[in-house]
Coordinates of C-alpha atoms and ligand atoms in Angstrom, one line a residue:
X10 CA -197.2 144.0 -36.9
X11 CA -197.0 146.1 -33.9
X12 CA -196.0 149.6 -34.0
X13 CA -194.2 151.2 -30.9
X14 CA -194.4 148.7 -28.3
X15 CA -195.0 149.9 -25.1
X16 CA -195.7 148.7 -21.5
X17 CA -198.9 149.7 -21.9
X18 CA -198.8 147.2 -25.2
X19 CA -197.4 144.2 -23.4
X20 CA -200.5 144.4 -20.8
X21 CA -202.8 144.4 -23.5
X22 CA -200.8 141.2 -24.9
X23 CA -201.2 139.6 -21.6
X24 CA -204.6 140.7 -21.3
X25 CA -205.6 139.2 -24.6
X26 CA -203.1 136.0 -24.0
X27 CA -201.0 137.0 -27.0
X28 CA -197.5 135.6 -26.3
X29 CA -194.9 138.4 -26.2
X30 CA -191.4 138.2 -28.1
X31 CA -188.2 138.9 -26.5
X32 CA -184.3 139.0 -27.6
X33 CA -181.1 140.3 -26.9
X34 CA -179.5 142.7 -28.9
X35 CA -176.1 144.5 -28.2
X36 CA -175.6 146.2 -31.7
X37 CA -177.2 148.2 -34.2
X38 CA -177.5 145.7 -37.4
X39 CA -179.1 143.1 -35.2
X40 CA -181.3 145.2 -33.7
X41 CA -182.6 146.2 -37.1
X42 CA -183.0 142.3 -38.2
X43 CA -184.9 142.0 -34.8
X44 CA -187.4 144.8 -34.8
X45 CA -188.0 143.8 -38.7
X46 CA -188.9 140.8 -37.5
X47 CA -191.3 142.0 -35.5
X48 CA -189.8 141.4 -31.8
X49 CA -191.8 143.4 -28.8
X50 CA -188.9 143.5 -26.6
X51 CA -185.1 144.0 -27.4
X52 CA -183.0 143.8 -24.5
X53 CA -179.5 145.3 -24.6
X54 CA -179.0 141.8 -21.9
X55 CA -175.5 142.4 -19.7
X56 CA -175.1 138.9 -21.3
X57 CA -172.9 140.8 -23.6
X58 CA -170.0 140.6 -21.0
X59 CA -169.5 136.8 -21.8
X60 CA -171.6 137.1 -26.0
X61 CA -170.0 140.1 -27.0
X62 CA -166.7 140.6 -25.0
X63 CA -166.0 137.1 -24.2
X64 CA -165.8 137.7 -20.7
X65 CA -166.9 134.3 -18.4
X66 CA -169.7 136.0 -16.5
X67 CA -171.8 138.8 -16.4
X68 CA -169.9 140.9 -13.8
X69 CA -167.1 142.5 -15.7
X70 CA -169.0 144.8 -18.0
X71 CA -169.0 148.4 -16.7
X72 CA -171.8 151.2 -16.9
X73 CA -170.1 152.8 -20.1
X74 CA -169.9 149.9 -21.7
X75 CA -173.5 148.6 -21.8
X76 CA -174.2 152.4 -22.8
X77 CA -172.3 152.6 -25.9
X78 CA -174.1 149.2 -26.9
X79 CA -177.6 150.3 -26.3
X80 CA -176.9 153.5 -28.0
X81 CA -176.2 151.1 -30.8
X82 CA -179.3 148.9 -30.1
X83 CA -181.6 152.2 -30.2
X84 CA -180.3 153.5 -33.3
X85 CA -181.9 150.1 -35.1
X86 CA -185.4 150.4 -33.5
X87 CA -188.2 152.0 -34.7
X88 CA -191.2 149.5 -33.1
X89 CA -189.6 147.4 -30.3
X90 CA -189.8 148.6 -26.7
X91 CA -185.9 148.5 -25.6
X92 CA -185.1 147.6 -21.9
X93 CA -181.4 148.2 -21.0
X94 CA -179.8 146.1 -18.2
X95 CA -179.0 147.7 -15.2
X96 CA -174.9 145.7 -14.9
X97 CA -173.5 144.5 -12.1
X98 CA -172.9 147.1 -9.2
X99 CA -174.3 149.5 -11.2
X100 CA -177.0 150.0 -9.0
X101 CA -176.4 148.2 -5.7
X102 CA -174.6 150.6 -4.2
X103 CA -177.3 153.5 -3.3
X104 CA -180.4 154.6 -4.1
X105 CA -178.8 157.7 -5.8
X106 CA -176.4 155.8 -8.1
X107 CA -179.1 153.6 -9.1
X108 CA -181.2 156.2 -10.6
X109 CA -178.5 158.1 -12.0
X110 CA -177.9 155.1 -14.2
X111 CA -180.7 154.4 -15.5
X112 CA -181.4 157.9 -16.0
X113 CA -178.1 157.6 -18.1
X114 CA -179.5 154.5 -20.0
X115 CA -182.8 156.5 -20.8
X116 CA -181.0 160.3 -21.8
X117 CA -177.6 159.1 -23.3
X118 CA -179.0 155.8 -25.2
X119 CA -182.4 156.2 -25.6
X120 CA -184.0 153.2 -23.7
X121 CA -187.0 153.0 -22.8
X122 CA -186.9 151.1 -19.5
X123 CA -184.4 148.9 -17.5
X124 CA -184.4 145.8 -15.6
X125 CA -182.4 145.0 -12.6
X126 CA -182.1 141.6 -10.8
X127 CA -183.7 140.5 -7.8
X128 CA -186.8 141.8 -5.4
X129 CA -184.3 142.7 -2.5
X130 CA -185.5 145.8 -0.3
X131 CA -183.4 148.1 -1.8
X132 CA -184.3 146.7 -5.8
X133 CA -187.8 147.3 -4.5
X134 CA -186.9 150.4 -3.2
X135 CA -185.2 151.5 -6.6
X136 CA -187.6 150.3 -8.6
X137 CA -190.7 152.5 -7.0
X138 CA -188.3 155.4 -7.2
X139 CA -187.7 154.9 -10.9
X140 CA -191.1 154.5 -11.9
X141 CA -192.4 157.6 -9.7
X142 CA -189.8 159.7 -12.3
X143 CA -191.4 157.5 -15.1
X144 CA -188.2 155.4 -15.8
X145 CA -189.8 151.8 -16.6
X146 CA -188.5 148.9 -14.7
X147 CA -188.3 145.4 -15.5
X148 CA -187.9 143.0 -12.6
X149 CA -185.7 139.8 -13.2
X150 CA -186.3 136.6 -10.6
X151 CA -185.4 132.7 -10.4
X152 CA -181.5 132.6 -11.6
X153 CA -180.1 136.0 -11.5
X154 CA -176.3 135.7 -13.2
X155 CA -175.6 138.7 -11.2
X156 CA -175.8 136.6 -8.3
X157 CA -173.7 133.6 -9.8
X158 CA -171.6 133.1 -7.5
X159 CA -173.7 133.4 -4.4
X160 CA -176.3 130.9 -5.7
X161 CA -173.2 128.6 -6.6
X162 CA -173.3 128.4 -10.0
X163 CA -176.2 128.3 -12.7
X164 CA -178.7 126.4 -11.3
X165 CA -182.3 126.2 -11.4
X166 CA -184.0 128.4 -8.6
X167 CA -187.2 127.5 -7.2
X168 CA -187.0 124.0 -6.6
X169 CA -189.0 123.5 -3.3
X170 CA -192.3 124.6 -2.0
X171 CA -190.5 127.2 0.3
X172 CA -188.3 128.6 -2.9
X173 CA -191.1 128.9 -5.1
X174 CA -193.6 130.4 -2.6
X175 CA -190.5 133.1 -2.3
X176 CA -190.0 133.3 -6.0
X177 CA -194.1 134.4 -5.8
X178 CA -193.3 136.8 -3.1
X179 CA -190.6 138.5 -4.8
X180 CA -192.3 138.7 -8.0
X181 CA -195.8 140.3 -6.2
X182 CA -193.5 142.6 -4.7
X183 CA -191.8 144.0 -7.9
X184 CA -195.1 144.7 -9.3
X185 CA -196.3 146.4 -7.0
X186 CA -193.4 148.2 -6.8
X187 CA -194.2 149.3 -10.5
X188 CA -192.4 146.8 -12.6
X189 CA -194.0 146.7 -16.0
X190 CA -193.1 142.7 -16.7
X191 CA -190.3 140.2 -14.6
X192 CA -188.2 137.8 -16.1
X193 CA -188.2 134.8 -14.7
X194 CA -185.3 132.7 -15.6
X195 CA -184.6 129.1 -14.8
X196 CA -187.4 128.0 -12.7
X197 CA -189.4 124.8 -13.0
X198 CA -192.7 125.5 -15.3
X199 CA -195.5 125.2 -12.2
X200 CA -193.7 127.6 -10.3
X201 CA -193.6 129.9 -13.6
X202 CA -197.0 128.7 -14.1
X203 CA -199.1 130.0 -11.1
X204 CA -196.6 133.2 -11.0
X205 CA -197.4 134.1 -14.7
X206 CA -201.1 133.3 -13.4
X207 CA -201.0 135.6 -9.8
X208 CA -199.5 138.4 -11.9
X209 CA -201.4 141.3 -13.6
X210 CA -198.4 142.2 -15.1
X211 CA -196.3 140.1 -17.8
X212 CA -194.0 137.4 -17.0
X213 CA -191.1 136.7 -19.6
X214 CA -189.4 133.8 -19.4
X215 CA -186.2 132.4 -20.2
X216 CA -185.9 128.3 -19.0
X217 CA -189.0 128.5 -17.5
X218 CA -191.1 126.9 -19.7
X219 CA -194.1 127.4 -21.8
X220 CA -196.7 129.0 -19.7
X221 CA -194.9 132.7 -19.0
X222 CA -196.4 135.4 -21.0
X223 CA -193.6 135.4 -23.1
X224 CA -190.4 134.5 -24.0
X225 CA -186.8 135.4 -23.7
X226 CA -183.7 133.9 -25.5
X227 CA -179.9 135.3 -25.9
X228 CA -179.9 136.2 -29.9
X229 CA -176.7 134.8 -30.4
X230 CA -177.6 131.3 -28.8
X231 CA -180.5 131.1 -30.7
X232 CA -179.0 132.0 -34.0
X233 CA -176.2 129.5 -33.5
X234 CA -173.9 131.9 -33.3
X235 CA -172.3 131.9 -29.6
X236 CA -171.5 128.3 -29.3
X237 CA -169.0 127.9 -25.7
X238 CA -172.0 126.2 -24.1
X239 CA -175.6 125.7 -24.9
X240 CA -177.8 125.9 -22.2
X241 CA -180.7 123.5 -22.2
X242 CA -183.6 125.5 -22.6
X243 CA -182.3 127.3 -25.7
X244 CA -183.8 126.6 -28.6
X245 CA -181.1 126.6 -31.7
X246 CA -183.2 128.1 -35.0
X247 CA -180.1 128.3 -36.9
X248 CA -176.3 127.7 -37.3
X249 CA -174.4 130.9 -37.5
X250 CA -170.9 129.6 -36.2
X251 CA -170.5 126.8 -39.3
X252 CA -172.5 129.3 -42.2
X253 CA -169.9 132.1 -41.2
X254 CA -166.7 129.8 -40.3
X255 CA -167.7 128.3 -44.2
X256 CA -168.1 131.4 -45.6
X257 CA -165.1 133.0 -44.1
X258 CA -163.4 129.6 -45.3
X259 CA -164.2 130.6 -49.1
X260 CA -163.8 134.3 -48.7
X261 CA -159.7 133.2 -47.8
X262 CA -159.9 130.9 -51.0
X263 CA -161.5 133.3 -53.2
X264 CA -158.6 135.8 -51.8
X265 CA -155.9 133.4 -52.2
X266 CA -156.6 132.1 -55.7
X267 CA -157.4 135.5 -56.9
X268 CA -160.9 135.0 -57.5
X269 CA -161.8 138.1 -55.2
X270 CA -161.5 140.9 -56.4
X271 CA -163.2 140.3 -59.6
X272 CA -164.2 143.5 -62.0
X273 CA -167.6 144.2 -60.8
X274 CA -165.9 144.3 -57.1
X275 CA -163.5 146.6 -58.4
X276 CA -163.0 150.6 -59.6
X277 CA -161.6 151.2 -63.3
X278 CA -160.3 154.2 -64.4
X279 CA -161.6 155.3 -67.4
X280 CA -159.7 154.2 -71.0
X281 CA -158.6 158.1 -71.6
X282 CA -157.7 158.5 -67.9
X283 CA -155.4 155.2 -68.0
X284 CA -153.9 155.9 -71.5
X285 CA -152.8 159.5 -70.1
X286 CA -151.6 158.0 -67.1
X287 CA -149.7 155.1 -69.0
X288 CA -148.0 158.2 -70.8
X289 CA -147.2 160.1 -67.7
X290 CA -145.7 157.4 -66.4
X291 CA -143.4 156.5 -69.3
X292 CA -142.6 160.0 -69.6
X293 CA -141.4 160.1 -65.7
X294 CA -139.5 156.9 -66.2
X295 CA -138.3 158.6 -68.9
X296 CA -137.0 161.5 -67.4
X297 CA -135.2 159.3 -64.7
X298 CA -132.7 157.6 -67.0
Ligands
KIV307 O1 -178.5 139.6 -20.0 C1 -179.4 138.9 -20.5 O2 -179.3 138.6 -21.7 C2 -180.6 138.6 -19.8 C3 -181.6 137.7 -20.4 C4 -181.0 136.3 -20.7 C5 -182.9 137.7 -19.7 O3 -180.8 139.0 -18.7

């Protein structure tokens, strides 16, 4: 099992055609189950505006926010490279606010690299100005939630010649801007194909097929777990939302017939220590009468 992924690692992967392994994380016990497991990437996703705080897209989680959850994240992670996202407006406004947050993601939490979405002038701008202060970036193309309501919804990006000769554009230009890896999410798998192909750096994808050089999936959807839609491309490995619904189920039997609690669960005082206090207690009910 790898120890201390870095970028450096995930080129070698590529290199060598080792698949890499990505999944969100947004708190510290899942973190810890993930880099166990032997994930290369955790990504503290800003997919925990709608996972974690049950928000309906991306946009509402603020700067502060996403911190105190990758300083969770980090906390779990002794191999994994962790890539924080940069959220919504967090870095679109200037140059200077851009890097201030991701300084903030790598000083305060701990990261080791961010990803922003989308090869505009400006990202591209960002993104050599990052990496010239060593602050990894990862690139993110194809359907950018960011951009949800500008795209018109989640849709698959990429779809004509034209789009996907973009995508390829946009993608070329992030690395040589200095992104380590782009995610390419929602794209059809040719276009993902000869992208993954023209790139020296990784390609990570998430509904974009099998021939990225990895793959990326929201923990929680995989696991079961977050269950107000499932996207296609996800992939369900288990069924978190019925095992914990059941178990909770039992835990409020066990409660209500008494059967939790049971001694084991439970603190005694010793026999000495309750006889004296049985006699204390006698003697101040005693004293009342
Ligand atoms: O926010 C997120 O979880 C993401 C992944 C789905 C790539 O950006």
């Amino acid at each position: 099992m790898a120890k201390n992924v870095s970028t450096l690692t995930l080129r070698k992967y590529k290199e060598e055609g080792r698949k890499i392994v990505a999944l969100t994380a947004y708190d510290y016990s899942t973190a810890k189950i993930l880099d166990r497991a032997g994930v290369d990437i955790i990504l503290v996703g800003d997919s925990l505006a709608m996972v974690a705080l049950g928000h309906k897209t991306t946009h509402a989680v603020t700067m502060d926010e996403m911190l105190h959850h990758a300083k969770a994240v980090t906390r779990g992670v002794e191999n994994a490279l962790v890539v924080a996202d940069l959220p919504f407006m967090s870095y679109q406004v200037d140059v200077t606010q851009a890097i201030s947050n991701a300084g903030r993601f790598i000083k305060e939490a701990e990261a080791h690299a961010v990803k922003l979405e989308g090869a505009t002038d400006h990202n591209l701008n960002i993104t050599r100005r990052l990496v010239d202060m060593g602050i990894p970036v990862m690139g993110h193309l194809g359907f950018t939630p960011q951009s949800i309501h500008g795209l018109g919804g989640t849709r698959v990006q990429g779809r004509t010649a034209d789009e996907a000769i973009k995508l390829l554009e946009d993608a070329l230009a992030l690395e040589r801007a200095g992104a380590f890896s782009v995610v390419l999410e929602m794209v059809p798998c040719t276009v993902s194909r000869v992208i993954s192909k023209k790139l020296k750096v990784p390609t990570v994808g998430i509904g974009a097929g099998p021939d990225c050089d990895g793959q990326i999936l929201v923990t929680d959807d995989m696991l079961g777990k977050y269950v107000d839609f499932k996207p296609r491309f996800v992939r369900r490995y288990a069924n978190l939302d019925e095992i914990s619904t059941e178990a909770i189920r039992q835990y409020a039997t066990d409660v209500m017939n008494r059967n939790f609690p049971n001694d084991q669960e439970s603190f005694a005082l010793s026999k000495e220590e309750e006889d004296e206090l049985i006699r204390r207690l006698s003697a101040l009910a005693g004293g009342r009468n």
